[in-house]
mmCIF file of C-alpha atoms in Angstrom:
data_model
loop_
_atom_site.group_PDB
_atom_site.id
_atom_site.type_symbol
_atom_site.label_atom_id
_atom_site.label_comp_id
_atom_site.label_asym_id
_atom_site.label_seq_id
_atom_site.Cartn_x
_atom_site.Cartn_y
_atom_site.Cartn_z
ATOM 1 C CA UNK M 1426 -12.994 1.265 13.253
ATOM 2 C CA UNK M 1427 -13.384 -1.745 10.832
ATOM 3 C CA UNK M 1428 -9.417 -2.641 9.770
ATOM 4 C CA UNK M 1429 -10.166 -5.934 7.602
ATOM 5 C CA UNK M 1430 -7.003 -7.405 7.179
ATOM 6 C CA UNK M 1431 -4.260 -8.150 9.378
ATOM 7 C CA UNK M 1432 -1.182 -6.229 10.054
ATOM 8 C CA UNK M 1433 2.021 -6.558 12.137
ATOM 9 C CA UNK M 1434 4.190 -3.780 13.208
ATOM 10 C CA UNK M 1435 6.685 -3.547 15.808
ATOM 11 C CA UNK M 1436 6.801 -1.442 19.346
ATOM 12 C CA UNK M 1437 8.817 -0.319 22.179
ATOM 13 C CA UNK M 1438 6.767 -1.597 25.166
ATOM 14 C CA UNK M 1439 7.999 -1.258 29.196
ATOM 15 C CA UNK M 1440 11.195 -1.519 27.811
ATOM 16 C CA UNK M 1441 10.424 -5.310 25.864
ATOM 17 C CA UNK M 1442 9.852 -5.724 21.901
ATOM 18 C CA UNK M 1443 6.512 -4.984 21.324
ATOM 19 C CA UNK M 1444 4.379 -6.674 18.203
ATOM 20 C CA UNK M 1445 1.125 -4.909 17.188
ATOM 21 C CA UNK M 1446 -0.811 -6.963 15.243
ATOM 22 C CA UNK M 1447 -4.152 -5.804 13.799
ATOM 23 C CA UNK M 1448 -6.913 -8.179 13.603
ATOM 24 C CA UNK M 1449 -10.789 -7.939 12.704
ATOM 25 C CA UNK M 1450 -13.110 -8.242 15.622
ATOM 26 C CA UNK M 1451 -16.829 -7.871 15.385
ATOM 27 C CA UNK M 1452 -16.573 -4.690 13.524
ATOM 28 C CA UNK M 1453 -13.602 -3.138 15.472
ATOM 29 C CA UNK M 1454 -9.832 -3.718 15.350
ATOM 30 C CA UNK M 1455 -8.237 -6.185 17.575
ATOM 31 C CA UNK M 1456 -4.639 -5.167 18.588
ATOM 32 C CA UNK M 1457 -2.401 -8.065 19.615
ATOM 33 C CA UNK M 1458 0.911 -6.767 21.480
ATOM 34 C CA UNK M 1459 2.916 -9.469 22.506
ATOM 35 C CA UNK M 1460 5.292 -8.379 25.278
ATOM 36 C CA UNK M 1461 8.093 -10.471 25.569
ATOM 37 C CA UNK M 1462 10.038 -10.239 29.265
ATOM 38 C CA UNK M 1463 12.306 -12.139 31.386
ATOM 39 C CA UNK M 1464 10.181 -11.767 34.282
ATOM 40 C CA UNK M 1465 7.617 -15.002 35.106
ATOM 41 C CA UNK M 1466 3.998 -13.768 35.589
ATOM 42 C CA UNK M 1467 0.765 -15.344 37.098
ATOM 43 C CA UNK M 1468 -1.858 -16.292 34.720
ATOM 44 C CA UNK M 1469 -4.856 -14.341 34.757
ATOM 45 C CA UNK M 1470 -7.861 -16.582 34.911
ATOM 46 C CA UNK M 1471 -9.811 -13.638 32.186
ATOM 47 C CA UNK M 1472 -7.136 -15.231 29.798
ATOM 48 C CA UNK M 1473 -10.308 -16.137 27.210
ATOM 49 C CA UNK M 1474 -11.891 -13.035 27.355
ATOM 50 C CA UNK M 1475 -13.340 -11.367 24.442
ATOM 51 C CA UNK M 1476 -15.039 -7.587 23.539
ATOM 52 C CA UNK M 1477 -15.504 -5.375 21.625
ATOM 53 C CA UNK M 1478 -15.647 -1.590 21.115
ATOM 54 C CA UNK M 1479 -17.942 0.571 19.305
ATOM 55 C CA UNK M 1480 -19.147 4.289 18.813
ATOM 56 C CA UNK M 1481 -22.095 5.264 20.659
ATOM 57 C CA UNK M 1482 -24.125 8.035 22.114
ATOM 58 C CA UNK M 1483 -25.009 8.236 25.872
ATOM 59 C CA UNK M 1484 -27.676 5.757 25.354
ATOM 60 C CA UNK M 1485 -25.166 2.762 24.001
ATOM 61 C CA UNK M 1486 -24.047 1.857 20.166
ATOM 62 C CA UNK M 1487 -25.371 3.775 17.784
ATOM 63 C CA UNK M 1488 -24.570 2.113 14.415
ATOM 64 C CA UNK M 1489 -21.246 3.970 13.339
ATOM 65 C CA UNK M 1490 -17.768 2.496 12.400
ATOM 66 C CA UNK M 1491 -15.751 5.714 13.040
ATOM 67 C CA UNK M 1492 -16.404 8.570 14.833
ATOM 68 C CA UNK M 1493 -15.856 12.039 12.871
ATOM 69 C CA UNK M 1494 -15.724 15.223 14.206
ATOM 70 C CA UNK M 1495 -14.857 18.956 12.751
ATOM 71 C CA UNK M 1496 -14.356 21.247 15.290
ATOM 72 C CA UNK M 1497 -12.962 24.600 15.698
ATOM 73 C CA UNK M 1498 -9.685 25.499 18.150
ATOM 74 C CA UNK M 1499 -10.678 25.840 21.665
ATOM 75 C CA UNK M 1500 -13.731 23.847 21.063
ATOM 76 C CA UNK M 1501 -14.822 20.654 23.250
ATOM 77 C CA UNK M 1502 -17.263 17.533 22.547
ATOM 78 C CA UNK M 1503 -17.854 14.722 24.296
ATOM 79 C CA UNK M 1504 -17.903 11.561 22.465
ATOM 80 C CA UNK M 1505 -18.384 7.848 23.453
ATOM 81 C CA UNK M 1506 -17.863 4.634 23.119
ATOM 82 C CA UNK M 1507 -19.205 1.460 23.996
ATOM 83 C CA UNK M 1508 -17.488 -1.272 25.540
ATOM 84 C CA UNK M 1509 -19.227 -5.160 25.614
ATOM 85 C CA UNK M 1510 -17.960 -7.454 27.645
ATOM 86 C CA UNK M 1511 -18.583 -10.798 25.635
ATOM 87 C CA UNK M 1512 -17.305 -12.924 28.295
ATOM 88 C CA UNK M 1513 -18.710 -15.031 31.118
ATOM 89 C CA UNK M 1514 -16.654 -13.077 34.038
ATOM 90 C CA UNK M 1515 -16.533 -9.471 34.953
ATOM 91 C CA UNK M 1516 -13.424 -7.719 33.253
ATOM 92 C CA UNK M 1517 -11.382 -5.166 34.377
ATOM 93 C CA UNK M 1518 -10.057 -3.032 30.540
ATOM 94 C CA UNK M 1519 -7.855 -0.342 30.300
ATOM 95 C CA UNK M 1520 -8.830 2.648 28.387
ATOM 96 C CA UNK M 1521 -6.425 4.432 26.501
ATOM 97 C CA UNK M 1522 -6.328 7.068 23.760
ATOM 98 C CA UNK M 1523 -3.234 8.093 21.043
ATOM 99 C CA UNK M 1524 -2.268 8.935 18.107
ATOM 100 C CA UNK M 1525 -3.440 7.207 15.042
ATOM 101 C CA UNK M 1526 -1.363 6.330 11.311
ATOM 102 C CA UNK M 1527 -1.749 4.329 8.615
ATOM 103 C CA UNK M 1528 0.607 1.360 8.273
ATOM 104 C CA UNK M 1529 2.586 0.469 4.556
ATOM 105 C CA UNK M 1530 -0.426 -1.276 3.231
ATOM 106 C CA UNK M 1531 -2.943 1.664 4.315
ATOM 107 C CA UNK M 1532 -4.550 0.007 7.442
ATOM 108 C CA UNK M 1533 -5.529 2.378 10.263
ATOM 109 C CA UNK M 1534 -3.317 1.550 13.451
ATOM 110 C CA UNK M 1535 -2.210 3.323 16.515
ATOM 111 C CA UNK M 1536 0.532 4.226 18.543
ATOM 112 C CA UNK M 1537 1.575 2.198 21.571
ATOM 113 C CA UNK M 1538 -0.577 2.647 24.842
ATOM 114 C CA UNK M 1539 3.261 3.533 26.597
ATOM 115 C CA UNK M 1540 3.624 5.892 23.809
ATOM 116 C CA UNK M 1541 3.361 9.544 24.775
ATOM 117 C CA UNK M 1542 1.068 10.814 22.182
ATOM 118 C CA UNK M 1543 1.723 14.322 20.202
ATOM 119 C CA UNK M 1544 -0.985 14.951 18.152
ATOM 120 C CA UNK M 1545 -4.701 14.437 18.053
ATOM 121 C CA UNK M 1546 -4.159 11.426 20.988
ATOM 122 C CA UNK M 1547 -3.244 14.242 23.414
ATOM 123 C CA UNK M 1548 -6.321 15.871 22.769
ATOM 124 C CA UNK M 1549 -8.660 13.028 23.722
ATOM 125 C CA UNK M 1550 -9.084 12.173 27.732
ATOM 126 C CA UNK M 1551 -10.296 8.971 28.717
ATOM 127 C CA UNK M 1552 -11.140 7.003 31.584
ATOM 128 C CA UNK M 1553 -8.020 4.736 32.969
ATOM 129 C CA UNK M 1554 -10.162 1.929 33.591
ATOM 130 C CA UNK M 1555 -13.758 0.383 33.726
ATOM 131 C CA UNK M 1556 -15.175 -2.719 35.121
ATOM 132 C CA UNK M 1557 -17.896 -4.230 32.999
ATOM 133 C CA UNK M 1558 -19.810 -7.331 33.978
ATOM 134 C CA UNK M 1559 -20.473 -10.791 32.380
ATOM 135 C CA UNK M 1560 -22.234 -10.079 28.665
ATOM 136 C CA UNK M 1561 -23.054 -6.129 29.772
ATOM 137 C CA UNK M 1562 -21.799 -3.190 28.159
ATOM 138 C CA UNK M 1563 -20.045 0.134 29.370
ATOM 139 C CA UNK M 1564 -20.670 3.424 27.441
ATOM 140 C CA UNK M 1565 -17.005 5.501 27.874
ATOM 141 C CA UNK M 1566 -17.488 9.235 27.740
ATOM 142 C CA UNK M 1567 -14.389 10.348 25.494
ATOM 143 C CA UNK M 1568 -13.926 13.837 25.904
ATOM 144 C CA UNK M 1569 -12.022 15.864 22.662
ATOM 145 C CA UNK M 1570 -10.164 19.041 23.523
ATOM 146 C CA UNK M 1571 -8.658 21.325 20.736
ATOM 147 C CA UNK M 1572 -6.229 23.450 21.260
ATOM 148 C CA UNK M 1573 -6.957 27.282 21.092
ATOM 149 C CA UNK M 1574 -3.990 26.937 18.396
ATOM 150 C CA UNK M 1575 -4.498 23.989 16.753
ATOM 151 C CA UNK M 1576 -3.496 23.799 13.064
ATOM 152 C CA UNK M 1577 -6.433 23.116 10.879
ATOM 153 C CA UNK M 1578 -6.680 20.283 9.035
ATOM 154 C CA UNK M 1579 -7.091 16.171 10.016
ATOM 155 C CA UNK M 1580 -5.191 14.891 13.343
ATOM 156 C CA UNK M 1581 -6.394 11.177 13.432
ATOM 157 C CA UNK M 1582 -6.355 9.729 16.451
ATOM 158 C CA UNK M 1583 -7.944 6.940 18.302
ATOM 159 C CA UNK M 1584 -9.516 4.930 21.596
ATOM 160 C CA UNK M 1585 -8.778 1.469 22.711
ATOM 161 C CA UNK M 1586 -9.572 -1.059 25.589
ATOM 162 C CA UNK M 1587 -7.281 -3.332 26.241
ATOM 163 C CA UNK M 1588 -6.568 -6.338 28.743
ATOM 164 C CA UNK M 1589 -3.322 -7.922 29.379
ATOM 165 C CA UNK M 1590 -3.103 -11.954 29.335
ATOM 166 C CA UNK M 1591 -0.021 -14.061 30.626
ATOM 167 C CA UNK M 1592 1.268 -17.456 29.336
ATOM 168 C CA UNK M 1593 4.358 -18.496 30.619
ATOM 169 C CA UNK M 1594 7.002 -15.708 30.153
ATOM 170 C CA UNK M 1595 4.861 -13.916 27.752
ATOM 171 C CA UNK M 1596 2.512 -10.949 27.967
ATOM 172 C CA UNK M 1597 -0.149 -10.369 25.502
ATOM 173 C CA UNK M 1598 -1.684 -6.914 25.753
ATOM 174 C CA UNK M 1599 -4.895 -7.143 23.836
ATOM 175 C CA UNK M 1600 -6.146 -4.009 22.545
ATOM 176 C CA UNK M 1601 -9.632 -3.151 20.304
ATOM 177 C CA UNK M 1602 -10.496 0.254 19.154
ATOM 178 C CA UNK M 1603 -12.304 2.918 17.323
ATOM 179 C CA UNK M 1604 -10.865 4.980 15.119
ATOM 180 C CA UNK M 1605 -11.123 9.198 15.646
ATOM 181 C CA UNK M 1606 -11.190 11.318 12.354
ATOM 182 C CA UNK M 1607 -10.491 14.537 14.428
ATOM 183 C CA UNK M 1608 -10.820 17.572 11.655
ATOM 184 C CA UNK M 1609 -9.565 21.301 13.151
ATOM 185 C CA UNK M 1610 -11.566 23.776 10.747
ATOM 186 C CA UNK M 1611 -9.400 26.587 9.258
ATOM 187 C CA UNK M 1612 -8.025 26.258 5.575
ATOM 188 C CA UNK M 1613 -8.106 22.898 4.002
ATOM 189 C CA UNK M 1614 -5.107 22.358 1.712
ATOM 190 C CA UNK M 1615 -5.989 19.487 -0.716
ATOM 191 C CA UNK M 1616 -2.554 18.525 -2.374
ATOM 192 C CA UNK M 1617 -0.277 16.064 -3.511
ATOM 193 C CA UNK M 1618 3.229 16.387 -4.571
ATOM 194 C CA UNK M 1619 5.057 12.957 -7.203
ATOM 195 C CA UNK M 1620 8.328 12.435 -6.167
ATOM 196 C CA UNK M 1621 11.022 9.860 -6.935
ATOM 197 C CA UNK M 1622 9.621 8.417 -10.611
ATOM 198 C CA UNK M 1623 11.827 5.588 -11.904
ATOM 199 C CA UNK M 1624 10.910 3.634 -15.457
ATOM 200 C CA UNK M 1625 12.157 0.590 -16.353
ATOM 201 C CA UNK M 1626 11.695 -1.486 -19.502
ATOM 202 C CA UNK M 1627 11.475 -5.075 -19.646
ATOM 203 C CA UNK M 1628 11.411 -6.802 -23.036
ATOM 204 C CA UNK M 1629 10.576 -10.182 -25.042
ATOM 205 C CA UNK M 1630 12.959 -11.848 -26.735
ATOM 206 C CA UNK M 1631 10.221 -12.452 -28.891
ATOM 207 C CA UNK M 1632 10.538 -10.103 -31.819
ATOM 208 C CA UNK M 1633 6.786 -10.106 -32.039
ATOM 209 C CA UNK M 1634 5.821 -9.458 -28.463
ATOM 210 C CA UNK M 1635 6.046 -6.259 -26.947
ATOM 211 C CA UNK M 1636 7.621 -5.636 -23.438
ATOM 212 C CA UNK M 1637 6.438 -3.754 -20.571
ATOM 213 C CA UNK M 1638 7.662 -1.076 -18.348
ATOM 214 C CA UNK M 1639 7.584 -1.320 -14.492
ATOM 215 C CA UNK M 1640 7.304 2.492 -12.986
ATOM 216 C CA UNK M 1641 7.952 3.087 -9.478
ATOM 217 C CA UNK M 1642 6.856 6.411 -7.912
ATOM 218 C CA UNK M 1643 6.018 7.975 -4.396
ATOM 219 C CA UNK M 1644 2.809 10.139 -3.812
ATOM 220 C CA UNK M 1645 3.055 12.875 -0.692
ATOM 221 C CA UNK M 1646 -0.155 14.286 1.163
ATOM 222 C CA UNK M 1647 1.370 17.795 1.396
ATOM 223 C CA UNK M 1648 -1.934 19.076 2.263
ATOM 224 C CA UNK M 1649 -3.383 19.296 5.894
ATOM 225 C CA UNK M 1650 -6.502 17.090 5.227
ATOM 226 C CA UNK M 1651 -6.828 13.364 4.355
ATOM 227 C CA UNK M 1652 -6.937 11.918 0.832
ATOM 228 C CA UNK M 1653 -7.538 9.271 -1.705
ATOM 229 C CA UNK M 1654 -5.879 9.052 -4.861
ATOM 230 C CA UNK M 1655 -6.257 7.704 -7.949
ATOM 231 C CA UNK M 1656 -3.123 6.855 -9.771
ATOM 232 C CA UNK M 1657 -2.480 6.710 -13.379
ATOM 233 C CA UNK M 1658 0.189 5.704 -15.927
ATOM 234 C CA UNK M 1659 0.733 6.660 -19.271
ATOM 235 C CA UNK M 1660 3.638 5.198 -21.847
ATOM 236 C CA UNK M 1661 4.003 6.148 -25.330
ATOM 237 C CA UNK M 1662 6.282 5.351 -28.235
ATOM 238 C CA UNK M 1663 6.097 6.109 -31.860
ATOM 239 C CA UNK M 1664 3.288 3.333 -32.739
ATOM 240 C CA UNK M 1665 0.883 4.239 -29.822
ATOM 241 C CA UNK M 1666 0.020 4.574 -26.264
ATOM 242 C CA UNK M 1667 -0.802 2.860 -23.227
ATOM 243 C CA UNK M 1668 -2.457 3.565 -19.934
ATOM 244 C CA UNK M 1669 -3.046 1.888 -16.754
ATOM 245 C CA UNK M 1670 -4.874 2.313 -13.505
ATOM 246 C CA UNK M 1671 -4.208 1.354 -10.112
ATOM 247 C CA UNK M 1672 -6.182 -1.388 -9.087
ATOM 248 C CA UNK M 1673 -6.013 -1.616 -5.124
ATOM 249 C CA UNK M 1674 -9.005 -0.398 -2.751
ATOM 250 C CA UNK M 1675 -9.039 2.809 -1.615
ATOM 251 C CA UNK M 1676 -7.699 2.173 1.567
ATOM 252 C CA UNK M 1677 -4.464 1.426 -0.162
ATOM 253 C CA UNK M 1678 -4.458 4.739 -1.428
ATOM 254 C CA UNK M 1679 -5.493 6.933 1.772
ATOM 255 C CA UNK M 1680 -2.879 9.794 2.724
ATOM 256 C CA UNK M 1681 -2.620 11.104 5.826
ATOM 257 C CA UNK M 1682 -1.372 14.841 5.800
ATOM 258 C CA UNK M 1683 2.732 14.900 5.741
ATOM 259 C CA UNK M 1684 2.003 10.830 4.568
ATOM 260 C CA UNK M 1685 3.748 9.141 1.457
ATOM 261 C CA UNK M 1686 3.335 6.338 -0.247
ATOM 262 C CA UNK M 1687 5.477 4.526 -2.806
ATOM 263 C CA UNK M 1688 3.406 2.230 -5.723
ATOM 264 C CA UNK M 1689 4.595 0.226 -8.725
ATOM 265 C CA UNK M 1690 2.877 -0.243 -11.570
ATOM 266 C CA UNK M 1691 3.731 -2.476 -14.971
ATOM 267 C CA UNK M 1692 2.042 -1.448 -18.074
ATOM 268 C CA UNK M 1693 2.276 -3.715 -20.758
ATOM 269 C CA UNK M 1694 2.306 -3.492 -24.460
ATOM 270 C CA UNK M 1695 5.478 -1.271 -25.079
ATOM 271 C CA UNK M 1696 7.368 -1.611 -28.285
ATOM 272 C CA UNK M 1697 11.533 -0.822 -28.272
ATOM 273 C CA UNK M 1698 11.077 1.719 -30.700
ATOM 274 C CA UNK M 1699 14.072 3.794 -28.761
ATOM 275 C CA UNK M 1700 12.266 6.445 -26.125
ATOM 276 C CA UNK M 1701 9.200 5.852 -24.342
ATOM 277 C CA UNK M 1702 7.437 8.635 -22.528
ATOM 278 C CA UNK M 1703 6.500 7.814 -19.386
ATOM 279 C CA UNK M 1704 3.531 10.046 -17.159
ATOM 280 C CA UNK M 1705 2.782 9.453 -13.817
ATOM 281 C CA UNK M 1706 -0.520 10.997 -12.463
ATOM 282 C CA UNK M 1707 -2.214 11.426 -9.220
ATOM 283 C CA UNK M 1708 -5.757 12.679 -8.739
ATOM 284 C CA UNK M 1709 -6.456 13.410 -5.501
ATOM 285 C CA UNK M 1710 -9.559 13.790 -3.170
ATOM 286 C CA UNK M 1711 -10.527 14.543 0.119
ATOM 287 C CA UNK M 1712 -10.957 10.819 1.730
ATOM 288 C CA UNK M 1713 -14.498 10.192 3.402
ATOM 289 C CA UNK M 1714 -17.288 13.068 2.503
ATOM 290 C CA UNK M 1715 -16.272 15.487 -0.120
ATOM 291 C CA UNK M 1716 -15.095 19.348 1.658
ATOM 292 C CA UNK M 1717 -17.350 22.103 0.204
ATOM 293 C CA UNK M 1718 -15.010 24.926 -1.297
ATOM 294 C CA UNK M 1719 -11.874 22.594 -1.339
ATOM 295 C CA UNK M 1720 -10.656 21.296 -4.604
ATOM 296 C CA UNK M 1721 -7.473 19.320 -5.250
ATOM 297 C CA UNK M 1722 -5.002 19.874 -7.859
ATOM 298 C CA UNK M 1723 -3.985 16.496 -10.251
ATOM 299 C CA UNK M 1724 -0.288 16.197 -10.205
ATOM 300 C CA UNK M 1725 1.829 15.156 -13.120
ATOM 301 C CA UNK M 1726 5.962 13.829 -13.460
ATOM 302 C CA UNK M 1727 7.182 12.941 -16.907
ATOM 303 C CA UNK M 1728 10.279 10.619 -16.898
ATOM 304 C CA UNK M 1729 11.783 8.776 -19.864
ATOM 305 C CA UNK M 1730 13.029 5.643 -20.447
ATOM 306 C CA UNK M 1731 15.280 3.816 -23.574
ATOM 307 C CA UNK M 1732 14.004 0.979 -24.993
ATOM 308 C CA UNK M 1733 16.126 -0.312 -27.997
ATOM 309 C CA UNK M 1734 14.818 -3.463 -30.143
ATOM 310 C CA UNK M 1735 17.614 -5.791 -30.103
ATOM 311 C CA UNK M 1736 15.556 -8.616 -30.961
ATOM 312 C CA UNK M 1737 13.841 -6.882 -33.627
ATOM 313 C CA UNK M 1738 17.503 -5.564 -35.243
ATOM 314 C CA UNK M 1739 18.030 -9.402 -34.719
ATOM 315 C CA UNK M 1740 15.409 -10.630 -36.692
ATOM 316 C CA UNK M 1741 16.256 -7.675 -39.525
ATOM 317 C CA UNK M 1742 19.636 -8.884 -39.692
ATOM 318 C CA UNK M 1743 19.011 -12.428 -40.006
ATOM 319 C CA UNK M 1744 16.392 -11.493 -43.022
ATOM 320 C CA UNK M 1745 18.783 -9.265 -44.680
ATOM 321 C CA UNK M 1746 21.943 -12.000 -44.188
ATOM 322 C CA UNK M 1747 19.429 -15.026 -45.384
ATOM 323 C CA UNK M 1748 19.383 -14.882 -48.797
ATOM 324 C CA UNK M 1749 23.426 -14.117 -49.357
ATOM 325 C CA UNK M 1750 23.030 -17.420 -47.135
ATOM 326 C CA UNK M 1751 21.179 -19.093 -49.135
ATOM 327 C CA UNK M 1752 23.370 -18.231 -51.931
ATOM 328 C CA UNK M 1753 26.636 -19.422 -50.531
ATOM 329 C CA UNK M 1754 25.368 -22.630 -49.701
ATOM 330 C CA UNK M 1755 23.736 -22.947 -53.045
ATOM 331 C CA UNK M 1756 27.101 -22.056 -54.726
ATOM 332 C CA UNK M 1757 29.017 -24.469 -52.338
ATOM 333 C CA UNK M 1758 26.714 -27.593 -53.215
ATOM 334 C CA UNK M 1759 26.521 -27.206 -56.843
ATOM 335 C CA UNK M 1760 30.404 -26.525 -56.879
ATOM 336 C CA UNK M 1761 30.585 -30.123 -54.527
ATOM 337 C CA UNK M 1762 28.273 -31.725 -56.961
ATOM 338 C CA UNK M 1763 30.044 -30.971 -59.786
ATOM 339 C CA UNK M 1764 33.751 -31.583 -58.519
ATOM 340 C CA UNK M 1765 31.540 -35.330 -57.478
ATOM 341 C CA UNK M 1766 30.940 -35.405 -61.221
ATOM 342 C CA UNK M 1767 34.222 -35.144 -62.694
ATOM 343 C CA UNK M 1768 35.669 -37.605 -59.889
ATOM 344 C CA UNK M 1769 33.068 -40.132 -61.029
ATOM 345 C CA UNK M 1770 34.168 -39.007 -64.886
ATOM 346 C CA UNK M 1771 37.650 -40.144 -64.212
ATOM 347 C CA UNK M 1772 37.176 -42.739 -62.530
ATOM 348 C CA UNK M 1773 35.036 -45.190 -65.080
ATOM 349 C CA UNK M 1774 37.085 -46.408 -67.520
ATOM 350 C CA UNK M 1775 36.174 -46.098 -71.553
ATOM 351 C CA UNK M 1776 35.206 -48.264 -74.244
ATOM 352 C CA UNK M 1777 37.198 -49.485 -76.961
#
């Protein structure tokens, strides 16, 4: 499991605040949990330590970032992982396996190691422990059970070794993992569902720049498998249209099944011309390989949103106004000049 940008979310750990942060660790994902008690504890003198984790066969690492697996209910496979010890000192790790999620942003993370877990975690046994000398490495077996009953579809989980450090007051629980793309054959469901579309418009006071409007929408995995999808926008007023694409990797756009994610998009170049037609659609697909036989349904919403040209009304005022303008002040100078003239005309007195 490669995660390459950091993340922070928050725990309940042994009863103290827990912090998970995610950080990129010789291509695994370093969890940070930072433990904070009232109770003073020794420091450990593996307080330097550093590993990593891996897949692997029997032999030792075998070149993959995730491990994937489609299996049928009541099937079992053994899996492993490898374990190095990077360190100068033998290093006791705890192994632990749990449910895995995807954070705001779209990072893979995982639940808690005091977290029961209650879906594809609790189908993946572990070893507690394992002792791994100075600069070696451990192969884990990690053994995947499914459930005679199991609902098809993905139930991500993962695998982590962790190690527990002490400075002061303060535990830091350490923990790197792999990531588990457990898929339980049956009936894939590919399908999204757009929900909660609001629109927006922001103009220019510039009568000859156009605004933009800033849509907000949430895309649902309603489907039982996991997806990517690629989000579109359309506006349109009376003069023309306008499209735009989301951007962001597609990490940033994974769905787990019963996920949801809410995106915000600002497509510039609308003109107040009074309604603009605004589409939001999502075009999903399966994330990872493609699934023969399964295809997934674009969703559309249509929203509208009122966009009236004040500064353009403005400027058609002040056009239509200037020349009565004009006029009046034309008509009041040459009515000044002349009531000058006849003051000056009285005023100079006449020959004889």
């Amino acid at each position: 499991m490669r995660l390459e940008t950091p993340l922070l979310t928050t725990s309940r750990s042994r009863g103290a605040l827990a912090h998970l942060a995610v950080l990129p660790a010789v291509g695994v994902a370093l969890l940070v949990a930072v433990l904070v008690t009232s109770v003073a504890f020794a420091t450990p003198s593996d307080a330097d330590t550093t590993w990593s984790v891996v897949p692997a066969n029997a032999e030792g690492p075998d070149g993959r970032s995730v491990i994937d697996l489609e299996l049928a209910g009541g099937q079992q496979v053994v899996e492993h992982v490898a374990v190095i010890n990077r360190s100068t000192q033998p290093v006791d790790f705890a192994i632990d396996a749990n449910d895995g999620y995807l954070t705001s942003k779209g990072y893979f993370d995982m639940r808690p190691s005091d977290a029961k877990p209650t879906d594809g975690g609790s189908w993946v046994a572990v070893p507690e422990k394992v002792t791994i000398a100075a600069g070696a490495t451990s192969v884990v077996p990690v053994t995947v059970s499914i459930p005679q009953n199991a609902t098809p579809g993905d139930h991500p989980a993962g695998v982590t070794a962790s190690l527990e450090t002490i400075s002061g007051q303060v535990r830091v629980q350490n923990r790197v993992g792999v990531r588990l793309n457990i898929r339980v054959t049956g009936d894939y469901v590919a399908k999204v569902a757009v929900t909660d579309v609001q629109a927006q418009y922001t103009g220019s006071w510039n009568p000859f720049a156009a605004g933009s409007v800033e849509v907000t929408y949430t895309v649902a995995n309603v489907g039982n498998v996991r997806l990517v999808t690629d989000n579109r926008v359309l506006t349109s007023t009376f003069v023309g249209e306008n499209t735009w694409s989301d951007p962001s990797a597609a990490n940033a756009r994974e769905l787990m099944p019963g996920g949801s994610r809410t995106f915000v998009a600002r497509v510039p170049g609308a003109w107040p011309l009074g309604p603009i037609g605004t589409t939001v659609t999502a075009i999903p697909s399966p994330a990872g390989k493609p699934i023969p036989g399964v295809t997934a349904q674009r969703m559309a919403i249509d929203t509208t949103v009122w966009a009236l040209p004040w500064p353009q009304l403005a400027l058609l005022v002040l056009l239509i106004l200037a020349p009565f303008a004009i006029r009046l002040v034309a008509a009041w100078r040459r009515k000044r000049i002349e009531k000058l003239i006849m003051l000056h005309s009285k005023g100079t007195p006449q020959e004889a």
